[in-house]
Short mmCIF file of C-alpha atoms and ligand atoms in Angstrom, two decimals:
data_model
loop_
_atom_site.label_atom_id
_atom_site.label_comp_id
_atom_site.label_asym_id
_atom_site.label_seq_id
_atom_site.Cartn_x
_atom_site.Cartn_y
_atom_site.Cartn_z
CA UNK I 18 87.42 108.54 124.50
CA UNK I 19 85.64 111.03 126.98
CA UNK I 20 86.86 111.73 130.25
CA UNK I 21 84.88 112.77 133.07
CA UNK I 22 86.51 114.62 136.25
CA UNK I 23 83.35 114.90 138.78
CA UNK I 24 84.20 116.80 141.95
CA UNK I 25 87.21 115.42 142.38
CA UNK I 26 89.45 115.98 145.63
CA UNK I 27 93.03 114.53 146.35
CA UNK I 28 95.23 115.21 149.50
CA UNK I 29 97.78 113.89 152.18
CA UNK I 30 96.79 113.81 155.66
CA UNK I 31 96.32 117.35 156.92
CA UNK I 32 96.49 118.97 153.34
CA UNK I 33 94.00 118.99 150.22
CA UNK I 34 96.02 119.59 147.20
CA UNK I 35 92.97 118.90 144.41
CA UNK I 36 89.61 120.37 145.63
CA UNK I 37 86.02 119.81 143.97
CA UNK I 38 87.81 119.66 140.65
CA UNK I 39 84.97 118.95 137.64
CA UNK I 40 86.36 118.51 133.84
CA UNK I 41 84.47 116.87 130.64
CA UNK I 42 86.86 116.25 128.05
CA UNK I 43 85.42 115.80 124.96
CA UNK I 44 86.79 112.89 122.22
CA UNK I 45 89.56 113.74 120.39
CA UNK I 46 89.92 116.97 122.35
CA UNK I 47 93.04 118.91 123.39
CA UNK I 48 92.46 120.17 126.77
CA UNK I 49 95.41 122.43 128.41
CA UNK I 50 95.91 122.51 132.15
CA UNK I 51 97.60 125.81 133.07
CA UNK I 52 98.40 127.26 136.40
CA UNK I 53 101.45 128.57 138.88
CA UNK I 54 103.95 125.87 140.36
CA UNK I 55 102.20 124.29 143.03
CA UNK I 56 98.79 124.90 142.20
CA UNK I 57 97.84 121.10 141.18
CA UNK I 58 98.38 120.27 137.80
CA UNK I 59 100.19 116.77 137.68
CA UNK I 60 98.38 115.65 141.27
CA UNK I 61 95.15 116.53 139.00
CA UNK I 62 96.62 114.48 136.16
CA UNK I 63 97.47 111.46 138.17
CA UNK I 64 94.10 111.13 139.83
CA UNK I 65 92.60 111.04 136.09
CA UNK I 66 95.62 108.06 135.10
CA UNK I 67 94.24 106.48 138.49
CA UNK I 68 97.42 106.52 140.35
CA UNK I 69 96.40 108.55 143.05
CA UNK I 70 92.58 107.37 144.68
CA UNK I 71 91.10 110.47 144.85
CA UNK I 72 89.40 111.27 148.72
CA UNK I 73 86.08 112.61 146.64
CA UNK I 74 84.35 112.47 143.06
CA UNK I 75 85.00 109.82 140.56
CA UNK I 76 86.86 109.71 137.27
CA UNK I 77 85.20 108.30 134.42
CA UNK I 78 86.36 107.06 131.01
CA UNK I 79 83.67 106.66 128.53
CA UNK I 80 81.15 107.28 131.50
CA UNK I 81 82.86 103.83 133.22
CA UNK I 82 84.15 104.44 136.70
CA UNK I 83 87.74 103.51 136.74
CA UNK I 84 88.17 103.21 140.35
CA UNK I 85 88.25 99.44 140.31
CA UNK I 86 90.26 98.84 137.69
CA UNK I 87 93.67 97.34 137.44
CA UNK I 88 96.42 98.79 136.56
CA UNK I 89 97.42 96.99 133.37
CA UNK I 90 93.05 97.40 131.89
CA UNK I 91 93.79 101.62 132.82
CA UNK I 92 96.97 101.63 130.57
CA UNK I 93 95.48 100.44 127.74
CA UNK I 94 93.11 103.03 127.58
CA UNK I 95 95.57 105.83 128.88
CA UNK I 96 98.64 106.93 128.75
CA UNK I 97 100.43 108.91 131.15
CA UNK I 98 103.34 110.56 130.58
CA UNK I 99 105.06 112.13 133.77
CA UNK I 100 106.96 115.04 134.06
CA UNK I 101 109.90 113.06 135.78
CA UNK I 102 109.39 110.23 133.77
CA UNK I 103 112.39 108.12 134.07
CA UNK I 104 114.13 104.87 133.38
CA UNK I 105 116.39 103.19 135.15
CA UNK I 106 118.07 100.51 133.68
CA UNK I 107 120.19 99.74 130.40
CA UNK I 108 117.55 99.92 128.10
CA UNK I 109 117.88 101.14 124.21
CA UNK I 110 115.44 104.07 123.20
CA UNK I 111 113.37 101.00 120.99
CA UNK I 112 113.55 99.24 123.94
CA UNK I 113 111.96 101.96 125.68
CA UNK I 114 109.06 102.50 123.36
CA UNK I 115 108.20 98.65 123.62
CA UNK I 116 107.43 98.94 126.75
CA UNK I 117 104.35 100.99 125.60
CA UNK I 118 103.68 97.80 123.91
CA UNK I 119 103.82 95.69 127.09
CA UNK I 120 100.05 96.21 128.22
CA UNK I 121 98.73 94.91 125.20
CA UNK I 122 100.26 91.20 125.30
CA UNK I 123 100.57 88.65 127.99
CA UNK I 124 103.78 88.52 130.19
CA UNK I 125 104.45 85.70 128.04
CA UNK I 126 104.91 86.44 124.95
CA UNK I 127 107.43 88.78 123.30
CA UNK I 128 107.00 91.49 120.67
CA UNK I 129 105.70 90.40 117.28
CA UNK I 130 105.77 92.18 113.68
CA UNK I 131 102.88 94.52 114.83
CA UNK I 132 104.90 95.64 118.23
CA UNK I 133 107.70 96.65 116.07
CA UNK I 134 105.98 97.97 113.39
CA UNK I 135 103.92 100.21 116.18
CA UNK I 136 107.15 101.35 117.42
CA UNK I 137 109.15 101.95 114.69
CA UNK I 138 105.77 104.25 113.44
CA UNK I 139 106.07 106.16 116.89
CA UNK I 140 109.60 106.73 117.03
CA UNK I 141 109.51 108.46 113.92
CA UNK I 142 106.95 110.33 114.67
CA UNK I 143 108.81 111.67 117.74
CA UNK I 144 111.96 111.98 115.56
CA UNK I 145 113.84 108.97 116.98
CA UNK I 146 114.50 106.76 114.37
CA UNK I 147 118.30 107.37 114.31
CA UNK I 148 118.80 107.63 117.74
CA UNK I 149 116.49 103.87 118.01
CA UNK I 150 119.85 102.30 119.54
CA UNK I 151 120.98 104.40 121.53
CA UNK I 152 121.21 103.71 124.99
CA UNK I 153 118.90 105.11 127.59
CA UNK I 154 121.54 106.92 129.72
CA UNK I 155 123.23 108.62 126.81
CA UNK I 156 120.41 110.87 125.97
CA UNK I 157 119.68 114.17 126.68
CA UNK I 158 117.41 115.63 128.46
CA UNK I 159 114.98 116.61 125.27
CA UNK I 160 115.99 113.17 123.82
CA UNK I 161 114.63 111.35 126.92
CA UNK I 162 111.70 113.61 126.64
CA UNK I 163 111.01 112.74 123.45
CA UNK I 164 111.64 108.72 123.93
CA UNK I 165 108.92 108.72 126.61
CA UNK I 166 106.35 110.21 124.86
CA UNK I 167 107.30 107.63 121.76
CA UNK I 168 106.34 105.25 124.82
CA UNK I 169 103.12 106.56 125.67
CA UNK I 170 102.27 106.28 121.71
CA UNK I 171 103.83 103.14 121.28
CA UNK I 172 100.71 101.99 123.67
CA UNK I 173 97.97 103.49 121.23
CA UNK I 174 95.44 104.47 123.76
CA UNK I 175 92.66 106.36 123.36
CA UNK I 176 93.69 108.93 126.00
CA UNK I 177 96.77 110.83 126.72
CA UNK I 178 97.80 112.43 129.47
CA UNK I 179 100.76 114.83 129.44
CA UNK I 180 102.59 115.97 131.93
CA UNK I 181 105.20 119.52 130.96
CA UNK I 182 105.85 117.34 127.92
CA UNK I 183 107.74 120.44 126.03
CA UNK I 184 110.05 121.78 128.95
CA UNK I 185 113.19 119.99 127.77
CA UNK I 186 112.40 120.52 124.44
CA UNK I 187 113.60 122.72 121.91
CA UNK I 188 111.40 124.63 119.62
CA UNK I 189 111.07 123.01 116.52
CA UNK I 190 110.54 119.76 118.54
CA UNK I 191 107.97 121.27 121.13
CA UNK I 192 105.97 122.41 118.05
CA UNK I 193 105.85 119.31 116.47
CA UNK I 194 105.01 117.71 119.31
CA UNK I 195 102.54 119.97 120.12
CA UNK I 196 100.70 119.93 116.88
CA UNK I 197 100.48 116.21 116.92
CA UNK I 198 98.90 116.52 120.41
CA UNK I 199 96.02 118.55 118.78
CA UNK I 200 95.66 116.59 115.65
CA UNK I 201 95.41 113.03 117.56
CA UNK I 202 92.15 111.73 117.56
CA UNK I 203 93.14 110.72 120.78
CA UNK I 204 91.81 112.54 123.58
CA UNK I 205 94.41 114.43 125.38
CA UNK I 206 95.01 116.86 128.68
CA UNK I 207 97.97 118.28 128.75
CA UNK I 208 99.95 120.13 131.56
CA UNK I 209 102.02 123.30 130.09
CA UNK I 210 103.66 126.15 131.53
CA UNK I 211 104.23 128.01 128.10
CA UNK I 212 100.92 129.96 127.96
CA UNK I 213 101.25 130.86 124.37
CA UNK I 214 102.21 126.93 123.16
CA UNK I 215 98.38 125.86 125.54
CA UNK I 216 97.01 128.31 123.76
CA UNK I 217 97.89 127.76 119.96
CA UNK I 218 97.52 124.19 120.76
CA UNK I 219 94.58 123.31 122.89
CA UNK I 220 91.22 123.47 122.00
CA UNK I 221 90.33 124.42 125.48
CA UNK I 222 92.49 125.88 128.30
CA UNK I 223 91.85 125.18 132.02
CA UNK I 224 93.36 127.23 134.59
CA UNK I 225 94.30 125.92 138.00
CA UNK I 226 95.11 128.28 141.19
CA UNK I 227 95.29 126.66 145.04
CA UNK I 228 93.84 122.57 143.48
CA UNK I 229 91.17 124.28 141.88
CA UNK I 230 89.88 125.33 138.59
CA UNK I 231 89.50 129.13 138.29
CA UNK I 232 88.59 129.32 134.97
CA UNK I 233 87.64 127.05 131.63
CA UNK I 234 87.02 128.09 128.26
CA UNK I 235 88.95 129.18 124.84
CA UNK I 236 92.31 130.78 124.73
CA UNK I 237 90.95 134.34 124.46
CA UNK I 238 88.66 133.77 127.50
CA UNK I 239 90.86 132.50 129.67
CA UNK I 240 94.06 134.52 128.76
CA UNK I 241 93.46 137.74 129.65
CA UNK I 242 95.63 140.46 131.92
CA UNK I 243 93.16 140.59 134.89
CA UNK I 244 93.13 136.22 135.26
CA UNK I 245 96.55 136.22 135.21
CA UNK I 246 97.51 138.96 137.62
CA UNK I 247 95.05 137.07 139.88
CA UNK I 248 96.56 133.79 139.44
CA UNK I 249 100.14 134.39 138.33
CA UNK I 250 100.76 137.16 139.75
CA UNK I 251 102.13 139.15 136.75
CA UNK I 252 101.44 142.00 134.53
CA UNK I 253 100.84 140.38 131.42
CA UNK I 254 99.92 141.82 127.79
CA UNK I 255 97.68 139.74 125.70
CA UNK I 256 97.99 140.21 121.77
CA UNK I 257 98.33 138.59 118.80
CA UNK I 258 101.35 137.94 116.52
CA UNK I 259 101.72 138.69 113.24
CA UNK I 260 100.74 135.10 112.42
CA UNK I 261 97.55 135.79 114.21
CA UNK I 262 98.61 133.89 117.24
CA UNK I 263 97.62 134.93 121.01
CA UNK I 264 100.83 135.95 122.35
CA UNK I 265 101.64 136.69 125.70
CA UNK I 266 103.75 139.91 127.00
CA UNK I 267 105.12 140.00 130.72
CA UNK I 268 106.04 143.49 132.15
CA UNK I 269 108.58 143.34 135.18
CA UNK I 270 107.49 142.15 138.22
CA UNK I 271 106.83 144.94 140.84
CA UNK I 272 108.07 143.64 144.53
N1 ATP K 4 102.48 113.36 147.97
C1 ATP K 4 102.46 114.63 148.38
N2 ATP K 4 102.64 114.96 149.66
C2 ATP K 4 102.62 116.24 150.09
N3 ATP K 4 102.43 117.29 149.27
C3 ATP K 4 102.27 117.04 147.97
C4 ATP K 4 102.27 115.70 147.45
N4 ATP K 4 102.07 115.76 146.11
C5 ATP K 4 101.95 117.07 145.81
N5 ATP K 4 102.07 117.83 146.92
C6 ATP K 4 101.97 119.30 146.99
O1 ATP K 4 100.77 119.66 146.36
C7 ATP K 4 100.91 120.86 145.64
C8 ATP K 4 100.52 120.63 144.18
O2 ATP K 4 101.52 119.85 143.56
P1 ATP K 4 101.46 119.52 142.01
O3 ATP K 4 102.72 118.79 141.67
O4 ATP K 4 100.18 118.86 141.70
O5 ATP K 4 101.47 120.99 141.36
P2 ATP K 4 101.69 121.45 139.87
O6 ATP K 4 100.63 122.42 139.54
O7 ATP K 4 101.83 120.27 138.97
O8 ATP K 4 103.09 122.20 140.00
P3 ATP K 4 104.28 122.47 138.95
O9 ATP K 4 103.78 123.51 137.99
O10 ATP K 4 105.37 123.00 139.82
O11 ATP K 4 104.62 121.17 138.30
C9 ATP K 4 102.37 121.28 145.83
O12 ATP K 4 102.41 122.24 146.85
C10 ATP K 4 103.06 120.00 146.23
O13 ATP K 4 104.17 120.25 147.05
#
């Protein structure tokens, strides 16, 4: 699926958060959205998941306006997963993932053979399997993490939208989950705060400073000391591994 951002502003009363903000995502893309605390990543996100109406410019899946849509027609091409996702009842991490599975049936009916089997395919690709019973409020934080993007699978969509989806991860798990963000065929923009991870991952890197994109393009291009001094405000070494990775070197911050 393609996604189209054009000129795209959000805000409260008396404050623009997202300004003029223009994006073509490509299908089957890996787009990373990168930028200081504050500097509108997830508001950005949610305006393309159409929870927030945006006060200018249009978002467009497949070139279709989704500004009119309902909710339930949105989720089953895209699916969002929040950085604060939560759940708040006594649900069992299968039970979880179903719910992924709720959009595509009528209030009606319950799961059939294909639900579970969609599930049961998700939560082992998100490592789950074992922990399929457990209840909701027993997990951890990485384990919630993880049960929420089996979720947002679980609804096969052609889009994905992910919000910090590593940050309660740990490492082997944030690189698998990583790599199977970039080798979905479904189209995907994902906020990250690990510069390194956005750029091994991402086919393209877009870097947010004040609700506004300061600068698109590859890893290399948009990585580099100057940019990030600008926008971060850090000194910052860019090299490579010795896998041939970018990696990213911060000195001390001078106050
Ligand atoms: N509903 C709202 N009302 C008022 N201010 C808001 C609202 N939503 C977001 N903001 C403000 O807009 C700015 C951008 O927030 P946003 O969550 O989009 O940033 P972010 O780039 O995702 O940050 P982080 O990296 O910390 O997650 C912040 O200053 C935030 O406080």
């Amino acid at each position: 699926m393609r996604i189209d951002v054009e000129r795209l502003s959000w805000g409260v009363p008396g404050k623009t958060i997202v300004r003029d903000v223009s994006l073509a995502v490509r299908p089957g893309e890996t787009v990373g959205l990168i930028g200081p605390n504050g500097s509108g990543k997830s508001s950005l996100l949610r305006c393309i998941a159409g929870l927030r109406t945006p006060t200018d410019g249009v978002v467009r899946y497949d070139g279709v306006e989704i500004g009119s849509w309902p909710a339930r027609e949105r989720a089953r091409k895209m699916a969002f997963v929040e950085q604060t996702a939560d759940t708040d009842s006594d649900l069992r991490v299968s039970e979880v993932a179903m719910l992924g599975r709720t959009v595509h049936r009528s209030r009606w009916r319950g799961p059939d053979a294909t639900d579970h089997e969609i599930v049961t395919a998700a939560l082992d690709r998100l490592d789950l399997v074992e922990l399929a019973d457990r209840p909701w409020k027993q997990l951890s934080g990485g384990e919630r993490q993880r049960t929420h993007l089996a979720r947002a699978l679980a609804q096969r969509t052609a889009g994905l939208l992910l919000d910090e989806p590593t940050n309660h991860l740990d490492v082997r798990h944030q690189l698998e989950l990583m790599e199977l963000a970039s080798r979905t065929p479904q189209t995907v923009v994902v906020a990250l705060h690990d510069l390194a991870l956005a750029a091994r991952y991402c086919d393209r890197l877009v870097l947010m400073h004040g609700g506004t994109v300061v600068a698109e393009g590859l890893a290399e291009d948009v990585l580099t000391a100057p940019l990030l001094r600008d926008v971060f405000d850090v000194d910052a070494e860019i090299g490579r591994d010795s896998l041939g990775h970018l990696a990213v070197g911060y000195r001390e911050p001078v106050r």
